[in-house]
Amino acid sequence: MDGNIIEIRDLSYSYPDGTLALQGLSLAMPEGKRIAVLGANGSGKTTLFLCLNGLLRPRQGKIFYRGEELRYDKKSLLRLRSRLGIVFQDPEIQLFASSVRQEVAFGPLNLGLEEREALVRVEEALCLTGTKDLEQKAPHMLSYGQKKQVAIASVLAMRPEILIGDEPTAWLDRQHACRVMELLHEISAKGTTVIISTHDADLAYSWAEEVIVLQKGKLLSSGPPEHVFQAGEMLAAAGLGQPLLLQLFLLLKGKGYILEGAAAPRTPEALAGLLKGGS
Ligand SMILES: Nc1ncnc2c1ncn2[C@@H]1O[C@H](COP(=O)(O)OP(=O)(O)OP(=O)(O)O)[C@@H](O)[C@H]1O
Ligand SMILES: [Mg+2]
């Protein structure tokens, strides 16, 4: 299990109505990486995340956190949730305090930290997420994008080892979506393992270091994005597309504009640099 912060073995989960949402899932998530769980609607991304933080208990299979099997007694779950924070897809269900500051302070105070230490964490989370100016406002008065930033701040203030964002850019405009992804990049650069779910292949391709593809609750593929996204047919079977940048690269390569053996680029600039005669 070297280097993996989470390992899942043969995980299956059925909802009470009988829907089999995860089926025999086995995978590993490397520590300190930016990880994207990619899948079409209903493929099991949210269910997987709820299993990871112990909100749902799988009917079969095991989850290991740093090599230690996840247990479901109250003490183990509290410990797990102080180390693994989830930002839910809909920030409305996450925010409940009467001011942004109280919202962000709730987690650290609830961890039983001394007030001084809790305040340091609150300041840190407000500054990192750019929500310091909003600290006196009521969360329900904020715009959707601001609510999302505050939801991230409230989880960050717990200083989790793993930050999970369930569709972190859903319903955000381009500017706010970019800001959230940059923020998740910065958090990852500080050493936190960051896991997101998305059905946006372009987003996963440009942001992630490791990609996990789900289809109908099963693992279809996993590995570095340059590798996973080469398999166009597999992605189509999962109801996903190939990233636009990769499509362009393959097209230009097929037409002889790019040297054989060139590695797939991750940015438009890198693609331009591969063009024959380009600089
Ligand atoms: N509370 C529930 N009761 C019954 N079935 C559920 C429940 N929640 C989810 N499901 C079903 O489980 C399957 C996986 O759902 P899940 O929400 O994990 O998918 P997802 O990949 O997160 O989808 P999306 O991209 O739409 O958020 C779907 O078939 C869904 O209908
Ligand atoms: Mg979901």
CSV table of C-alpha atoms and ligand atoms in Angstrom, one decimal:
chain,number,residue,atom,x,y,z
A,1,MET,CA,0.0,0.0,0.0
A,2,ASP,CA,3.1,2.2,-0.3
A,3,GLY,CA,2.2,5.8,-1.3
A,4,ASN,CA,-1.6,5.2,-1.3
A,5,ILE,CA,-3.6,7.2,1.2
A,6,ILE,CA,-6.8,5.4,0.3
A,7,GLU,CA,-7.2,1.8,-0.9
A,8,ILE,CA,-10.6,0.2,-1.7
A,9,ARG,CA,-11.1,-3.5,-2.1
A,10,ASP,CA,-14.1,-5.1,-3.8
A,11,LEU,CA,-16.5,-2.4,-2.7
A,12,SER,CA,-20.2,-2.8,-3.4
A,13,TYR,CA,-23.0,-0.5,-2.2
A,14,SER,CA,-26.8,-0.9,-2.7
A,15,TYR,CA,-29.3,1.7,-1.7
A,16,PRO,CA,-32.3,0.6,0.3
A,17,ASP,CA,-34.5,0.5,-2.9
A,18,GLY,CA,-32.1,-2.1,-4.3
A,19,THR,CA,-30.1,0.2,-6.7
A,20,LEU,CA,-26.7,-1.3,-7.0
A,21,ALA,CA,-24.6,1.9,-7.1
A,22,LEU,CA,-21.1,0.5,-6.7
A,23,GLN,CA,-20.1,-3.0,-7.9
A,24,GLY,CA,-16.9,-4.8,-6.9
A,25,LEU,CA,-14.8,-1.6,-7.0
A,26,SER,CA,-11.1,-2.0,-6.3
A,27,LEU,CA,-8.7,1.0,-6.6
A,28,ALA,CA,-6.0,3.0,-4.9
A,29,MET,CA,-5.5,6.7,-4.5
A,30,PRO,CA,-2.0,8.0,-4.2
A,31,GLU,CA,-1.1,10.4,-1.4
A,32,GLY,CA,-0.6,14.1,-2.2
A,33,LYS,CA,-1.9,13.9,-5.7
A,34,ARG,CA,-4.7,15.6,-7.6
A,35,ILE,CA,-7.2,12.9,-8.4
A,36,ALA,CA,-10.3,13.1,-10.6
A,37,VAL,CA,-13.1,10.5,-10.4
A,38,LEU,CA,-14.7,10.7,-13.9
A,39,GLY,CA,-18.0,9.3,-14.8
A,40,ALA,CA,-21.4,10.0,-16.4
A,41,ASN,CA,-24.4,11.0,-14.4
A,42,GLY,CA,-25.4,8.1,-12.1
A,43,SER,CA,-22.1,6.3,-12.4
A,44,GLY,CA,-21.5,6.2,-8.6
A,45,LYS,CA,-19.2,9.1,-8.0
A,46,THR,CA,-21.2,10.6,-5.1
A,47,THR,CA,-21.9,7.2,-3.6
A,48,LEU,CA,-18.2,6.4,-3.7
A,49,PHE,CA,-17.4,9.7,-1.8
A,50,LEU,CA,-20.1,9.0,0.8
A,51,CYS,CA,-18.6,5.6,1.4
A,52,LEU,CA,-15.2,7.1,1.7
A,53,ASN,CA,-16.2,9.3,4.6
A,54,GLY,CA,-18.3,6.6,6.3
A,55,LEU,CA,-21.7,8.2,5.7
A,56,LEU,CA,-22.7,5.1,3.8
A,57,ARG,CA,-21.7,1.7,4.9
A,58,PRO,CA,-21.0,-0.7,2.0
A,59,ARG,CA,-22.6,-4.1,2.1
A,60,GLN,CA,-19.4,-5.7,0.7
A,61,GLY,CA,-15.8,-4.8,0.5
A,62,LYS,CA,-13.3,-2.8,2.5
A,63,ILE,CA,-11.8,0.7,2.6
A,64,PHE,CA,-8.3,1.3,4.0
A,65,TYR,CA,-7.1,4.7,5.0
A,66,ARG,CA,-3.3,4.8,5.3
A,67,GLY,CA,-3.4,1.0,5.5
A,68,GLU,CA,-5.9,1.0,8.3
A,69,GLU,CA,-9.3,-0.5,7.7
A,70,LEU,CA,-12.2,1.9,8.1
A,71,ARG,CA,-14.3,1.2,11.1
A,72,TYR,CA,-17.8,2.5,11.8
A,73,ASP,CA,-17.8,3.1,15.6
A,74,LYS,CA,-18.4,6.8,16.6
A,75,LYS,CA,-14.8,7.4,17.6
A,76,SER,CA,-13.3,6.1,14.4
A,77,LEU,CA,-15.8,8.0,12.3
A,78,LEU,CA,-15.0,11.3,14.1
A,79,ARG,CA,-11.3,10.7,13.6
A,80,LEU,CA,-11.8,9.9,9.9
A,81,ARG,CA,-13.9,13.0,9.3
A,82,SER,CA,-11.4,15.3,10.9
A,83,ARG,CA,-8.9,14.0,8.3
A,84,LEU,CA,-11.1,13.7,5.3
A,85,GLY,CA,-13.3,16.7,4.4
A,86,ILE,CA,-16.0,16.7,1.8
A,87,VAL,CA,-17.3,19.7,-0.1
A,88,PHE,CA,-20.7,18.6,-1.3
A,89,GLN,CA,-22.0,19.3,-4.8
A,90,ASP,CA,-24.7,21.6,-3.5
A,91,PRO,CA,-23.3,24.2,-1.1
A,92,GLU,CA,-26.8,25.0,0.2
A,93,ILE,CA,-26.9,21.7,2.2
A,94,GLN,CA,-23.5,22.4,3.7
A,95,LEU,CA,-24.0,26.0,5.1
A,96,PHE,CA,-26.1,26.6,8.2
A,97,ALA,CA,-24.4,29.2,10.4
A,98,SER,CA,-25.6,32.9,10.7
A,99,SER,CA,-22.3,34.4,9.4
A,100,VAL,CA,-19.5,33.2,7.1
A,101,ARG,CA,-17.0,33.5,9.9
A,102,GLN,CA,-19.1,31.3,12.2
A,103,GLU,CA,-19.6,28.9,9.4
A,104,VAL,CA,-15.9,28.5,8.9
A,105,ALA,CA,-15.2,28.4,12.6
A,106,PHE,CA,-17.7,25.6,13.3
A,107,GLY,CA,-15.4,22.7,12.2
A,108,PRO,CA,-12.2,23.7,14.1
A,109,LEU,CA,-14.2,24.5,17.3
A,110,ASN,CA,-16.0,21.2,17.0
A,111,LEU,CA,-12.7,19.4,16.7
A,112,GLY,CA,-12.1,20.6,20.3
A,113,LEU,CA,-9.2,22.9,19.4
A,114,GLU,CA,-8.3,25.8,21.6
A,115,GLU,CA,-9.9,29.0,20.5
A,116,ARG,CA,-6.6,30.7,19.5
A,117,GLU,CA,-5.7,27.7,17.3
A,118,ALA,CA,-9.2,27.6,15.8
A,119,LEU,CA,-9.0,31.4,15.0
A,120,VAL,CA,-5.7,30.9,13.2
A,121,ARG,CA,-7.2,28.2,11.0
A,122,VAL,CA,-10.3,30.3,10.3
A,123,GLU,CA,-8.2,33.2,9.1
A,124,GLU,CA,-6.1,30.9,7.0
A,125,ALA,CA,-9.1,29.3,5.3
A,126,LEU,CA,-10.8,32.7,4.7
A,127,CYS,CA,-7.7,34.2,3.2
A,128,LEU,CA,-6.9,31.2,1.0
A,129,THR,CA,-10.4,31.0,-0.4
A,130,GLY,CA,-10.7,34.8,-0.9
A,131,THR,CA,-13.8,35.0,1.4
A,132,LYS,CA,-12.3,37.2,4.1
A,133,ASP,CA,-14.3,40.2,2.8
A,134,LEU,CA,-17.5,38.2,3.3
A,135,GLU,CA,-16.9,37.1,6.9
A,136,GLN,CA,-19.8,39.1,8.4
A,137,LYS,CA,-22.3,38.2,5.8
A,138,ALA,CA,-25.0,35.6,6.2
A,139,PRO,CA,-24.1,32.5,4.0
A,140,HIS,CA,-27.7,32.3,2.6
A,141,MET,CA,-27.3,35.9,1.2
A,142,LEU,CA,-24.3,35.0,-0.9
A,143,SER,CA,-24.1,34.2,-4.6
A,144,TYR,CA,-23.9,30.5,-5.6
A,145,GLY,CA,-20.1,30.8,-6.4
A,146,GLN,CA,-19.4,32.6,-3.1
A,147,LYS,CA,-21.3,29.8,-1.2
A,148,LYS,CA,-19.1,27.3,-2.9
A,149,GLN,CA,-16.0,29.2,-1.8
A,150,VAL,CA,-17.3,29.4,1.8
A,151,ALA,CA,-18.1,25.6,1.7
A,152,ILE,CA,-14.5,24.9,0.7
A,153,ALA,CA,-13.2,27.3,3.4
A,154,SER,CA,-15.3,25.5,6.1
A,155,VAL,CA,-13.8,22.2,5.1
A,156,LEU,CA,-10.2,23.6,4.8
A,157,ALA,CA,-10.4,25.1,8.3
A,158,MET,CA,-10.3,21.5,9.6
A,159,ARG,CA,-6.9,21.1,7.8
A,160,PRO,CA,-7.9,17.8,6.3
A,161,GLU,CA,-5.3,15.4,4.9
A,162,ILE,CA,-7.8,14.6,2.1
A,163,LEU,CA,-10.1,17.2,0.5
A,164,ILE,CA,-12.9,15.8,-1.6
A,165,GLY,CA,-14.9,18.1,-3.9
A,166,ASP,CA,-18.0,16.5,-5.4
A,167,GLU,CA,-18.4,18.3,-8.8
A,168,PRO,CA,-16.7,21.4,-7.5
A,169,THR,CA,-17.4,23.5,-10.6
A,170,ALA,CA,-21.1,22.4,-11.1
A,171,TRP,CA,-23.3,25.5,-11.8
A,172,LEU,CA,-20.3,27.9,-11.7
A,173,ASP,CA,-19.5,30.3,-14.5
A,174,ARG,CA,-16.2,30.0,-16.3
A,175,GLN,CA,-14.4,32.5,-14.2
A,176,HIS,CA,-15.6,31.1,-10.8
A,177,ALA,CA,-15.0,27.5,-12.0
A,178,CYS,CA,-11.3,28.4,-12.9
A,179,ARG,CA,-10.9,30.1,-9.5
A,180,VAL,CA,-12.1,27.0,-7.7
A,181,MET,CA,-9.9,24.7,-9.7
A,182,GLU,CA,-6.9,27.0,-9.1
A,183,LEU,CA,-7.7,27.0,-5.4
A,184,LEU,CA,-7.8,23.2,-5.4
A,185,HIS,CA,-4.5,23.2,-7.1
A,186,GLU,CA,-3.0,25.5,-4.5
A,187,ILE,CA,-4.4,23.3,-1.7
A,188,SER,CA,-2.8,20.3,-3.4
A,189,ALA,CA,0.5,22.1,-3.7
A,190,LYS,CA,0.5,22.4,0.1
A,191,GLY,CA,0.5,18.6,0.4
A,192,THR,CA,-3.2,17.8,0.7
A,193,THR,CA,-4.6,14.9,-1.3
A,194,VAL,CA,-7.4,16.5,-3.4
A,195,ILE,CA,-10.1,14.3,-5.0
A,196,ILE,CA,-12.8,15.7,-7.2
A,197,SER,CA,-15.6,14.2,-9.2
A,198,THR,CA,-16.5,15.4,-12.7
A,199,HIS,CA,-18.0,14.4,-16.0
A,200,ASP,CA,-15.9,17.0,-17.8
A,201,ALA,CA,-13.0,15.2,-19.5
A,202,ASP,CA,-11.3,18.5,-20.4
A,203,LEU,CA,-11.3,19.6,-16.8
A,204,ALA,CA,-9.9,16.2,-15.6
A,205,TYR,CA,-7.3,16.1,-18.3
A,206,SER,CA,-5.9,19.6,-17.6
A,207,TRP,CA,-6.1,19.4,-13.8
A,208,ALA,CA,-5.6,15.8,-12.5
A,209,GLU,CA,-2.5,13.8,-12.0
A,210,GLU,CA,-4.5,10.6,-11.6
A,211,VAL,CA,-7.8,9.7,-13.2
A,212,ILE,CA,-10.3,7.1,-12.1
A,213,VAL,CA,-13.1,6.3,-14.6
A,214,LEU,CA,-16.4,4.8,-13.4
A,215,GLN,CA,-19.2,3.3,-15.4
A,216,LYS,CA,-22.4,2.1,-13.8
A,217,GLY,CA,-20.7,1.7,-10.5
A,218,LYS,CA,-17.7,-0.3,-11.9
A,219,LEU,CA,-14.1,0.7,-12.4
A,220,LEU,CA,-13.4,1.1,-16.1
A,221,SER,CA,-9.9,2.6,-16.1
A,222,SER,CA,-7.4,4.4,-13.9
A,223,GLY,CA,-4.0,5.9,-14.2
A,224,PRO,CA,-2.3,9.1,-15.3
A,225,PRO,CA,-4.5,11.3,-17.6
A,226,GLU,CA,-2.1,11.0,-20.6
A,227,HIS,CA,-2.7,7.2,-20.4
A,228,VAL,CA,-6.4,7.0,-19.5
A,229,PHE,CA,-7.6,9.5,-22.1
A,230,GLN,CA,-5.9,7.8,-25.0
A,231,ALA,CA,-8.6,5.1,-25.0
A,232,GLY,CA,-11.3,7.0,-27.0
A,233,GLU,CA,-13.6,4.0,-27.3
A,234,MET,CA,-13.5,3.2,-23.6
A,235,LEU,CA,-14.4,6.8,-22.8
A,236,ALA,CA,-17.3,6.7,-25.3
A,237,ALA,CA,-18.6,3.5,-23.7
A,238,ALA,CA,-18.6,5.4,-20.4
A,239,GLY,CA,-20.6,8.2,-21.9
A,240,LEU,CA,-17.7,10.6,-21.9
A,241,GLY,CA,-15.7,12.3,-24.6
A,242,GLN,CA,-12.0,12.6,-25.2
A,243,PRO,CA,-10.4,15.9,-24.1
A,244,LEU,CA,-10.5,18.5,-26.9
A,245,LEU,CA,-6.7,19.1,-26.6
A,246,LEU,CA,-6.0,15.4,-27.0
A,247,GLN,CA,-8.3,15.1,-30.0
A,248,LEU,CA,-6.5,18.0,-31.6
A,249,PHE,CA,-3.1,16.5,-30.8
A,250,LEU,CA,-4.2,13.1,-32.3
A,251,LEU,CA,-5.6,14.8,-35.4
A,252,LEU,CA,-2.5,16.9,-36.1
A,253,LYS,CA,-0.3,13.9,-35.4
A,254,GLY,CA,-2.4,11.8,-37.9
A,255,LYS,CA,-1.9,14.5,-40.5
A,256,GLY,CA,1.8,14.5,-40.0
A,257,TYR,CA,2.1,18.0,-38.4
A,258,ILE,CA,3.6,16.5,-35.2
A,259,LEU,CA,6.6,14.3,-34.9
A,260,GLU,CA,6.0,10.6,-34.2
A,261,GLY,CA,6.7,9.7,-30.6
A,262,ALA,CA,5.8,13.1,-29.2
A,263,ALA,CA,4.1,12.8,-25.8
A,264,ALA,CA,0.5,14.0,-25.4
A,265,PRO,CA,0.4,17.7,-24.3
A,266,ARG,CA,-1.5,18.9,-21.3
A,267,THR,CA,-1.7,22.6,-22.2
A,268,PRO,CA,-2.5,24.5,-25.5
A,269,GLU,CA,1.0,26.0,-25.3
A,270,ALA,CA,2.6,22.5,-25.1
A,271,LEU,CA,0.6,21.5,-28.1
A,272,ALA,CA,1.8,24.6,-30.1
A,273,GLY,CA,5.4,23.7,-29.1
A,274,LEU,CA,5.0,20.2,-30.7
A,275,LEU,CA,4.1,21.6,-34.1
A,276,LYS,CA,6.8,21.1,-36.7
A,277,GLY,CA,8.6,24.4,-37.2
A,278,GLY,CA,6.9,25.7,-34.0
A,279,SER,CA,8.9,27.1,-31.1
B,1,LIG,N1,-30.6,7.7,-2.1
B,1,LIG,C1,-30.7,6.9,-3.2
B,1,LIG,N2,-31.6,5.9,-3.3
B,1,LIG,C2,-31.6,5.1,-4.3
B,1,LIG,N3,-30.8,5.2,-5.4
B,1,LIG,C3,-29.9,6.2,-5.3
B,1,LIG,C4,-29.8,7.1,-4.3
B,1,LIG,N4,-28.8,8.0,-4.5
B,1,LIG,C5,-28.2,7.6,-5.7
B,1,LIG,N5,-28.9,6.5,-6.2
B,1,LIG,C6,-28.6,5.8,-7.5
B,1,LIG,O1,-27.3,5.3,-7.4
B,1,LIG,C7,-26.6,5.4,-8.6
B,1,LIG,C8,-25.3,6.2,-8.5
B,1,LIG,O2,-25.7,7.5,-8.1
B,1,LIG,P1,-24.6,8.6,-7.7
B,1,LIG,O3,-25.4,9.8,-7.2
B,1,LIG,O4,-23.6,8.0,-6.9
B,1,LIG,O5,-24.0,9.0,-9.2
B,1,LIG,P2,-23.1,10.2,-9.6
B,1,LIG,O6,-22.0,9.6,-10.5
B,1,LIG,O7,-22.7,11.0,-8.4
B,1,LIG,O8,-24.1,11.0,-10.6
B,1,LIG,P3,-24.1,12.6,-10.9
B,1,LIG,O9,-23.0,12.9,-11.9
B,1,LIG,O10,-25.5,12.8,-11.5
B,1,LIG,O11,-24.0,13.4,-9.6
B,1,LIG,C9,-27.6,6.0,-9.6
B,1,LIG,O12,-28.2,5.0,-10.3
B,1,LIG,C10,-28.6,6.7,-8.7
B,1,LIG,O13,-29.9,6.7,-9.2
B,2,MG,MG,-23.0,13.0,-7.9
